[in-house]
Amino acid sequence: SEDYLVSSLSGLYLIEIFNSVGQMVLIQVVQHVSNAELNVSSLTEGYYSVRVVSENGIIVKPLIIAR
């Protein structure tokens, strides 16, 4: 799939994706949704970090794109 799903959301979130050298390659603000789909079709194969920032803190998860 060309989408990355972030689930269990409530409130206001900032979702950022960083490439393996730390450059931000995607950013999206989501509000009042339970799931957010991020279109990652423009990203090349490789390792990324997804950072989800909310008023409750920051969560960082790995994302590996292989086609």
mmCIF file of C-alpha atoms in Angstrom:
data_model
loop_
_atom_site.group_PDB
_atom_site.id
_atom_site.type_symbol
_atom_site.label_atom_id
_atom_site.label_comp_id
_atom_site.label_asym_id
_atom_site.label_seq_id
_atom_site.Cartn_x
_atom_site.Cartn_y
_atom_site.Cartn_z
ATOM 1 C CA SER A 1 0.000 0.000 0.000
ATOM 2 C CA GLU A 2 1.092 3.576 -0.582
ATOM 3 C CA ASP A 3 -0.438 4.749 2.704
ATOM 4 C CA TYR A 4 0.880 4.619 6.272
ATOM 5 C CA LEU A 5 -1.830 4.371 8.937
ATOM 6 C CA VAL A 6 -1.539 6.092 12.311
ATOM 7 C CA SER A 7 -4.325 4.865 14.592
ATOM 8 C CA SER A 8 -5.783 5.457 18.068
ATOM 9 C CA LEU A 9 -5.745 9.221 17.722
ATOM 10 C CA SER A 10 -7.879 11.776 19.521
ATOM 11 C CA GLY A 11 -7.292 15.495 19.702
ATOM 12 C CA LEU A 12 -4.642 17.421 17.764
ATOM 13 C CA TYR A 13 -1.561 15.660 16.402
ATOM 14 C CA LEU A 14 1.487 16.622 14.389
ATOM 15 C CA ILE A 15 2.832 13.704 12.345
ATOM 16 C CA GLU A 16 6.324 14.013 10.877
ATOM 17 C CA ILE A 17 8.361 11.557 8.809
ATOM 18 C CA PHE A 18 12.158 11.801 8.750
ATOM 19 C CA ASN A 19 14.554 10.016 6.388
ATOM 20 C CA SER A 20 17.640 8.102 7.521
ATOM 21 C CA VAL A 21 19.785 11.267 7.664
ATOM 22 C CA GLY A 22 17.266 13.184 9.775
ATOM 23 C CA GLN A 23 15.663 15.368 7.103
ATOM 24 C CA MET A 24 11.918 15.910 7.448
ATOM 25 C CA VAL A 25 10.286 14.548 4.303
ATOM 26 C CA LEU A 26 6.601 14.742 5.246
ATOM 27 C CA ILE A 27 4.545 16.650 7.791
ATOM 28 C CA GLN A 28 0.822 16.574 8.462
ATOM 29 C CA VAL A 29 -1.425 18.021 11.157
ATOM 30 C CA VAL A 30 -4.470 15.930 12.046
ATOM 31 C CA GLN A 31 -7.299 16.870 14.349
ATOM 32 C CA HIS A 32 -10.309 14.989 15.715
ATOM 33 C CA VAL A 33 -9.841 11.768 13.755
ATOM 34 C CA SER A 34 -9.349 8.254 15.087
ATOM 35 C CA ASN A 35 -7.082 7.182 12.190
ATOM 36 C CA ALA A 36 -4.834 9.194 9.880
ATOM 37 C CA GLU A 37 -3.589 7.853 6.548
ATOM 38 C CA LEU A 38 -0.387 9.383 5.224
ATOM 39 C CA ASN A 39 0.366 9.011 1.524
ATOM 40 C CA VAL A 40 3.972 7.832 1.348
ATOM 41 C CA SER A 41 4.017 7.056 -2.391
ATOM 42 C CA SER A 42 6.504 9.879 -3.018
ATOM 43 C CA LEU A 43 9.065 8.405 -0.600
ATOM 44 C CA THR A 44 11.864 6.232 -1.961
ATOM 45 C CA GLU A 45 12.733 2.833 -0.537
ATOM 46 C CA GLY A 46 14.536 3.024 2.764
ATOM 47 C CA TYR A 47 14.327 3.494 6.506
ATOM 48 C CA TYR A 48 12.295 6.354 7.998
ATOM 49 C CA SER A 49 11.195 7.492 11.436
ATOM 50 C CA VAL A 50 7.608 8.540 12.080
ATOM 51 C CA ARG A 51 7.218 11.011 14.928
ATOM 52 C CA VAL A 52 3.760 11.670 16.367
ATOM 53 C CA VAL A 53 3.583 14.741 18.604
ATOM 54 C CA SER A 54 0.580 15.446 20.845
ATOM 55 C CA GLU A 55 -0.161 17.288 24.039
ATOM 56 C CA ASN A 56 0.513 13.979 25.840
ATOM 57 C CA GLY A 57 4.020 13.532 24.476
ATOM 58 C CA ILE A 58 6.021 12.236 21.521
ATOM 59 C CA ILE A 59 6.025 8.745 20.012
ATOM 60 C CA VAL A 60 8.628 7.658 17.449
ATOM 61 C CA LYS A 61 8.116 4.530 15.318
ATOM 62 C CA PRO A 62 10.186 3.048 12.484
ATOM 63 C CA LEU A 63 8.884 2.896 8.931
ATOM 64 C CA ILE A 64 10.574 0.769 6.278
ATOM 65 C CA ILE A 65 9.527 1.291 2.668
ATOM 66 C CA ALA A 66 10.323 -1.583 0.347
ATOM 67 C CA ARG A 67 8.692 -1.935 -3.045
#
